[in-house]
mmCIF file of C-alpha atoms in Angstrom:
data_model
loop_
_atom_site.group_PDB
_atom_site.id
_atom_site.type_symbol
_atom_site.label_atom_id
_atom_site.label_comp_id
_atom_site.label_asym_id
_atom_site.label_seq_id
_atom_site.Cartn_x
_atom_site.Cartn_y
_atom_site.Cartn_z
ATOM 1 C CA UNK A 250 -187.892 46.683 14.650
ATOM 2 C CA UNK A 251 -190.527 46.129 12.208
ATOM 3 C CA UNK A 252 -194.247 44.805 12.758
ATOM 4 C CA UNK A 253 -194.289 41.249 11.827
ATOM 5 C CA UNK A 254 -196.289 40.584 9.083
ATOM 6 C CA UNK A 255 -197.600 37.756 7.393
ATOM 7 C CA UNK A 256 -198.148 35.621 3.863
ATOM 8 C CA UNK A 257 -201.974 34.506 3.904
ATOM 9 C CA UNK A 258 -202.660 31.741 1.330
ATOM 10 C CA UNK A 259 -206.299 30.003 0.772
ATOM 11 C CA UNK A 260 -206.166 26.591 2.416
ATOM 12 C CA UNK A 261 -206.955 25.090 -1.051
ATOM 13 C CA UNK A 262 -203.977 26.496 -2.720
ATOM 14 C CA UNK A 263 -201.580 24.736 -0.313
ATOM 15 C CA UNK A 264 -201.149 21.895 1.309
ATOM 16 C CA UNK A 265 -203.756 19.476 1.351
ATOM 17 C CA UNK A 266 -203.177 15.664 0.655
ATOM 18 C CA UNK A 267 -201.643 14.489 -2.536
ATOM 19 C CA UNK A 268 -201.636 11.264 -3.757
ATOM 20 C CA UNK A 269 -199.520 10.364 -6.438
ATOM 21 C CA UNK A 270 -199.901 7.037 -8.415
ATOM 22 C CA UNK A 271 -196.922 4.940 -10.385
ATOM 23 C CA UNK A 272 -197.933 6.144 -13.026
ATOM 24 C CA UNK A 273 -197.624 9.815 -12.099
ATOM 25 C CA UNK A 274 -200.864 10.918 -12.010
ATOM 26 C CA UNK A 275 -201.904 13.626 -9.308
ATOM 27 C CA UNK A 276 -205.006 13.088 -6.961
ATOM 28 C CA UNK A 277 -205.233 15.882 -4.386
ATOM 29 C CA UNK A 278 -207.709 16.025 -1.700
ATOM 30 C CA UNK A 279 -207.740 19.747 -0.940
ATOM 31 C CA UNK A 280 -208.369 21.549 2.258
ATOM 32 C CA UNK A 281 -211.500 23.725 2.173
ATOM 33 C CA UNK A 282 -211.297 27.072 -0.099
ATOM 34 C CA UNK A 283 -212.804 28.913 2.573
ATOM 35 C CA UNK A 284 -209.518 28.116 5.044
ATOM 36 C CA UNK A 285 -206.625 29.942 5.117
ATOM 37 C CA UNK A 286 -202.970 29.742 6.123
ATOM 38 C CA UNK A 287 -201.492 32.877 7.881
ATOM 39 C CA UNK A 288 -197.332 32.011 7.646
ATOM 40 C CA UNK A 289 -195.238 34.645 9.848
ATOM 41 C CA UNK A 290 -192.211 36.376 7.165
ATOM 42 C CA UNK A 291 -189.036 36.850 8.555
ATOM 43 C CA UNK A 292 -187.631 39.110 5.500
ATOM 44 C CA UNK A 293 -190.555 39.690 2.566
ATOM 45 C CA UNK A 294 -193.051 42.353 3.680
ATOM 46 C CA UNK A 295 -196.284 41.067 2.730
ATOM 47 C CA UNK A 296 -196.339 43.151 -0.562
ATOM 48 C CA UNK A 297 -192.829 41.624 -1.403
ATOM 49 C CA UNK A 298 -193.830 38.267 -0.577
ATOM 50 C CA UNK A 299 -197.052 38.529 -2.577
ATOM 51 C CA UNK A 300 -194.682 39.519 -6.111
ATOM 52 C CA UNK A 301 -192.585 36.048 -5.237
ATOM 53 C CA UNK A 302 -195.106 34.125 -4.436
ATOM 54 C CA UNK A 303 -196.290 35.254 -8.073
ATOM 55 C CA UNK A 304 -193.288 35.365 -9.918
ATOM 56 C CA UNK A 305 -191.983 31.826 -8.924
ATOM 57 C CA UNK A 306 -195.572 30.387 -9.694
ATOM 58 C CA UNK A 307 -194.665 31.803 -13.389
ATOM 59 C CA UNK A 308 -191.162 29.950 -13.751
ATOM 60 C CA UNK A 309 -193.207 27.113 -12.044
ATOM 61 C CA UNK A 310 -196.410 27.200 -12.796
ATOM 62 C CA UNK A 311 -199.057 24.302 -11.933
ATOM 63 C CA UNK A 312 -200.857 22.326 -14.533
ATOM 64 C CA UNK A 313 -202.515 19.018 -15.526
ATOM 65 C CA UNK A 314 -199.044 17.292 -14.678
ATOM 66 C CA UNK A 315 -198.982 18.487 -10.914
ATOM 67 C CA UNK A 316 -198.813 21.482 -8.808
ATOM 68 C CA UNK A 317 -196.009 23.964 -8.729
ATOM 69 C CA UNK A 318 -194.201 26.721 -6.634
ATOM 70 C CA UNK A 319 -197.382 28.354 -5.085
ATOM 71 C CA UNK A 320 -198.811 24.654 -3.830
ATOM 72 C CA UNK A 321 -195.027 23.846 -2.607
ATOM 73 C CA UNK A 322 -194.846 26.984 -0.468
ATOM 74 C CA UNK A 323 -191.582 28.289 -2.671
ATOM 75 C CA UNK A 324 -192.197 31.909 -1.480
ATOM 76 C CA UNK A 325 -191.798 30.782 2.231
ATOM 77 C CA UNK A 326 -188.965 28.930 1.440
ATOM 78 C CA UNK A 327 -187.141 32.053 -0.295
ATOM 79 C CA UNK A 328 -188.532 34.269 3.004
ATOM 80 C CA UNK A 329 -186.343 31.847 5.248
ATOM 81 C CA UNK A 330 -183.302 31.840 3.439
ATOM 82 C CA UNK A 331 -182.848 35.413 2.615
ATOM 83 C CA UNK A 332 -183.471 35.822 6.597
ATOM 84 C CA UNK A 333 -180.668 33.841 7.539
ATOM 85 C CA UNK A 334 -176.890 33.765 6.879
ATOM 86 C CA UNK A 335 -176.924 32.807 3.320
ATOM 87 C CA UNK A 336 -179.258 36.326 2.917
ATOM 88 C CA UNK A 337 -176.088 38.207 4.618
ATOM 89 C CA UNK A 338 -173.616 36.740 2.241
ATOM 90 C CA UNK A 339 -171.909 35.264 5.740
ATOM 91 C CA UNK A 340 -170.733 32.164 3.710
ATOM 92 C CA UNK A 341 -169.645 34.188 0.504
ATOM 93 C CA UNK A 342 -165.814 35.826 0.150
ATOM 94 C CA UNK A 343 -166.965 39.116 0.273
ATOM 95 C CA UNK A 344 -163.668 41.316 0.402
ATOM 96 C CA UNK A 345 -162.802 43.419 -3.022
ATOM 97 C CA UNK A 346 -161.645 43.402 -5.551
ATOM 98 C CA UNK A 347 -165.528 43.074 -6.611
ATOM 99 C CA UNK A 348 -166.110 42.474 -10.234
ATOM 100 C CA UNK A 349 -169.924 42.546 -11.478
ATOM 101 C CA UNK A 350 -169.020 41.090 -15.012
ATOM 102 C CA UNK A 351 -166.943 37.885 -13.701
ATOM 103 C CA UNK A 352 -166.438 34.844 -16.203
ATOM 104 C CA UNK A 353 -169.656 32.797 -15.152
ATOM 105 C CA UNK A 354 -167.474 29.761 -13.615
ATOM 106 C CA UNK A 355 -166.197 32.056 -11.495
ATOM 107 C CA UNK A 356 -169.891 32.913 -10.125
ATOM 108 C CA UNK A 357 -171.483 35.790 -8.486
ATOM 109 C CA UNK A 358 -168.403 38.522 -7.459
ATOM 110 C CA UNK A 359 -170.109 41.247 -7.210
ATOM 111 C CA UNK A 360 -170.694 43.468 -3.771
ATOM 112 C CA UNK A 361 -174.888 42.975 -2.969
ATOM 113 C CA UNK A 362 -175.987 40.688 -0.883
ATOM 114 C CA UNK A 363 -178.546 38.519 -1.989
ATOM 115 C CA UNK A 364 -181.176 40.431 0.813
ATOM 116 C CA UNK A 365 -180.333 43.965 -1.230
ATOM 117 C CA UNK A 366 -180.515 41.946 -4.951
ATOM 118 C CA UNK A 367 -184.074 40.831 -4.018
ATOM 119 C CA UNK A 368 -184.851 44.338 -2.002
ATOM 120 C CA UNK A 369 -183.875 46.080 -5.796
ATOM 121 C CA UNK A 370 -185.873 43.655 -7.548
ATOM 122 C CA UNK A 371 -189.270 43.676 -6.000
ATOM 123 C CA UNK A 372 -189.276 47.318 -6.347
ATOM 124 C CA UNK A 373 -189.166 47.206 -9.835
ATOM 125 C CA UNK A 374 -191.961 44.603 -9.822
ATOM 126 C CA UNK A 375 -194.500 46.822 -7.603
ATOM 127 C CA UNK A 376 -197.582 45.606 -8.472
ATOM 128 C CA UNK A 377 -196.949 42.054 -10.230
ATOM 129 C CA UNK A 378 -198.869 40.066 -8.421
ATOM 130 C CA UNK A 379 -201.624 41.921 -9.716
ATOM 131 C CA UNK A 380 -200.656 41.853 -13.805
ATOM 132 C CA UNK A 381 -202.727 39.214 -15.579
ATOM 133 C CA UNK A 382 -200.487 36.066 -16.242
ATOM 134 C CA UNK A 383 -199.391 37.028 -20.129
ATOM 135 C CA UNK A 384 -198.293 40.294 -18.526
ATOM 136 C CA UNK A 385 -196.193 38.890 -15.960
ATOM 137 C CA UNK A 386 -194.245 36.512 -18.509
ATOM 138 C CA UNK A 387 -193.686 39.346 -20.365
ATOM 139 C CA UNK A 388 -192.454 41.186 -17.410
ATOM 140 C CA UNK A 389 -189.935 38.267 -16.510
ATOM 141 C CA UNK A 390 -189.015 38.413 -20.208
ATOM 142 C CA UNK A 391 -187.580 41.661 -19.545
ATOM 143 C CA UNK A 392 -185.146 40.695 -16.830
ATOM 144 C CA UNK A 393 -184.613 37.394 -17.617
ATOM 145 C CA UNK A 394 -180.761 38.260 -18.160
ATOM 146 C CA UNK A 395 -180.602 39.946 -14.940
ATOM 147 C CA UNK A 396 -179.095 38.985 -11.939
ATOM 148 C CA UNK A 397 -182.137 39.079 -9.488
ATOM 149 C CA UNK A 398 -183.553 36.700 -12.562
ATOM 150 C CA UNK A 399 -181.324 34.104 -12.110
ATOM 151 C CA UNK A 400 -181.213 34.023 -8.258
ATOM 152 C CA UNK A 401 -184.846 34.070 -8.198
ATOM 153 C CA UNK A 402 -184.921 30.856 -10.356
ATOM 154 C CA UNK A 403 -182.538 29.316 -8.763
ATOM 155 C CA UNK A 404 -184.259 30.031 -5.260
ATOM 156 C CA UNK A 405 -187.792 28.675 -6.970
ATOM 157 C CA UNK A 406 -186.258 25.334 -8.002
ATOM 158 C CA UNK A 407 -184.524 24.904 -4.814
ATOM 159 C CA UNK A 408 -187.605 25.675 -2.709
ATOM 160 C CA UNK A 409 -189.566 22.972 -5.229
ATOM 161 C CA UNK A 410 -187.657 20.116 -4.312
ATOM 162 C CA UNK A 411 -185.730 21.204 -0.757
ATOM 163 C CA UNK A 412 -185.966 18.836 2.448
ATOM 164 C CA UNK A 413 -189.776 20.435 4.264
ATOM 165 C CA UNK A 414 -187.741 21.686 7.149
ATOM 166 C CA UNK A 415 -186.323 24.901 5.117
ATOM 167 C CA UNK A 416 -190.117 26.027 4.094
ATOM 168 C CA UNK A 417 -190.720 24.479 0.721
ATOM 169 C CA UNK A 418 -191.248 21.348 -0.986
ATOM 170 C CA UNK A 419 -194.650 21.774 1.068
ATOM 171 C CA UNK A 420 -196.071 17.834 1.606
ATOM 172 C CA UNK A 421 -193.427 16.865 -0.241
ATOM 173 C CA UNK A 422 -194.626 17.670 -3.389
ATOM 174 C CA UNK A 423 -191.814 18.294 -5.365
ATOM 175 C CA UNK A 424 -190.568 15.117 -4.749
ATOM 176 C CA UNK A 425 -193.526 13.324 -5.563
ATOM 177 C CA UNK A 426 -193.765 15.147 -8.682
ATOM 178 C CA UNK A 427 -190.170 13.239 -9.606
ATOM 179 C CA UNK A 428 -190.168 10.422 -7.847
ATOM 180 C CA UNK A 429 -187.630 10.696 -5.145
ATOM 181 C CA UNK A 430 -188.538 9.222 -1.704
ATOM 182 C CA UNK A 431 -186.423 11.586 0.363
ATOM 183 C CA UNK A 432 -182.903 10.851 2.552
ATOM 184 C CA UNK A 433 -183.512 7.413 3.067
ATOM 185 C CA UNK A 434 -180.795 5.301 5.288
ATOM 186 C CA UNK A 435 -181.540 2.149 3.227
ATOM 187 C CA UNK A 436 -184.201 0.455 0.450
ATOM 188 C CA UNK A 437 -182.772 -3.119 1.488
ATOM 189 C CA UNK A 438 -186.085 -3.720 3.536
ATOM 190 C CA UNK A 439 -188.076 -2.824 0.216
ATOM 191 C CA UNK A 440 -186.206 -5.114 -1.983
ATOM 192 C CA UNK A 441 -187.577 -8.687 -1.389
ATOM 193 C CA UNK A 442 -191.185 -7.477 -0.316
ATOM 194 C CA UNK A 443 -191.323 -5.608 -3.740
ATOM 195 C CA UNK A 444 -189.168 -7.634 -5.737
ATOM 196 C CA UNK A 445 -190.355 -7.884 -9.509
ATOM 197 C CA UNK A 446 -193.172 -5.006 -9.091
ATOM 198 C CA UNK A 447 -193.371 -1.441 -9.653
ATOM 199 C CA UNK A 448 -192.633 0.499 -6.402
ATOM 200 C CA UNK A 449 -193.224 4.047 -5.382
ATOM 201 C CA UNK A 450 -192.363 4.947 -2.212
ATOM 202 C CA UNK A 451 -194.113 7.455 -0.360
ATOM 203 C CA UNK A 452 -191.605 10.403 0.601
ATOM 204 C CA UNK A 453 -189.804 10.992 3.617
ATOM 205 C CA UNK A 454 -188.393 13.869 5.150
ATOM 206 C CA UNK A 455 -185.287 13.569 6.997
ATOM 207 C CA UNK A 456 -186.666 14.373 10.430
ATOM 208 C CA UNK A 457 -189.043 11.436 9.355
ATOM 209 C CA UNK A 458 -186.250 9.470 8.146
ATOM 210 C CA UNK A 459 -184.151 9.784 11.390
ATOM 211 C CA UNK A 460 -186.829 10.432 13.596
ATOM 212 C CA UNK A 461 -184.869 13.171 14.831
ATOM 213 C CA UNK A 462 -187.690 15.973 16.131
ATOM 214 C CA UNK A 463 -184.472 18.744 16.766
ATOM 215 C CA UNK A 464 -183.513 18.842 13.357
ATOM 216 C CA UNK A 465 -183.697 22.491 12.208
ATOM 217 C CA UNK A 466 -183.172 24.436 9.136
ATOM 218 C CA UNK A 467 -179.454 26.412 9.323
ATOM 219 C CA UNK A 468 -181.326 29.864 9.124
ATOM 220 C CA UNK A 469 -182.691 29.056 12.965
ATOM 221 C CA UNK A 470 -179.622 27.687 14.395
ATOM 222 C CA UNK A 471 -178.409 31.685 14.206
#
């Protein structure tokens, strides 16, 4: 068994309250610099978990239009996942014949898992987080046509705008940034009191939305 180790952000680069107005501008009321977050990995070492954190805040970066995968918490999202079942290929047919250069609407048929795609990858990234930002674009340049590539873009977006109870999508920022108010049951309450005005609602989660505290990511039910 390994030593468990951990993902430290500043308190100021996530979290912190966000307040989004119709007409999509950001307000954020940060937490103090001098805080920070200590998150417990289940998969990433912390040197791994450092490279995504950097990589996915490349494919989606923050700017004057909102915040992006480092404020969402992307790279804890992507730790959870690859720690559960879908990380083990559990739900994947994973019997041969494998074929590595499948027709793409076939998807993925080759053997790895996605735990020993990202394992691979991060080792050829040693030392990312710590290339200036033109240097790491040029760096994802280079294996943008890889495999690890497009899982690792795939896994950013998901971890932008995924329910808060898988790790991302931190204060629900992601779907602030777009305008979705989460798994509501119904809008039928909203419809008369708002009726001929712009309306925004504030996101829900769904354990907020069913008020349903057990609720739990699939990766913990294991």
């Amino acid at each position: 068994m390994r030593r468990r180790e951990f993902l430290t952000l500043s308190g100021a680069s996530i979290g912190g309250a966000l307040v989004y107005s119709l007409d999509r501008k950001v307000f954020r009321l940060a937490a103090q610099a001098e805080q920070s977050i200590r998150i417990p990995l289940r998969f990433f070492s912390q040197a791994e978990a450092l490279i995504v954190a950097a990589a996915a805040s490349r494919i989606f970066p923050s700017d004057e239009t909102g915040p992006g995968a480092l404020e969402a918490g992307v790279a804890v999202y992507i730790d959870r996942q690859l720690a559960g079942p879908w990380g083990r290929d559990r739900y994947r047919y994973t019997q041969e014949p494998f074929e590595d250069a499948a027709p793409p609407e076939f998807g993925y048929q080759g053997r790895v898992t996605p735990q020993q795609t990202y394992r691979k990858g991060l080792r050829d990234l040693k030392g990312f987080d710590r290339l200036p930002p033109t240097k790491q674009d040029q760096k994802l340049r280079q294996i943008e046509t890889t495999f690890f590539f497009s899982l690792l873009r795939r896994n950013t977006i998901e971890g932008m705008f995924c329910d808060p109870m898988h790790g991302g999508n931190v204060d629900m920022i992601g779907w602030q940034l777009i305008g979705f108010p989460g798994p509501k049951m119904s809008n039928y309450a909203d419809v008369d009191q708002h009726f001929g005005e712009a309306f925004r609602p504030k996101p829900a989660s769904l354990r907020q939305a069913t008020g349903d505290d057990s609720i739990r990511a699939s990766e913990d039910e294991e």
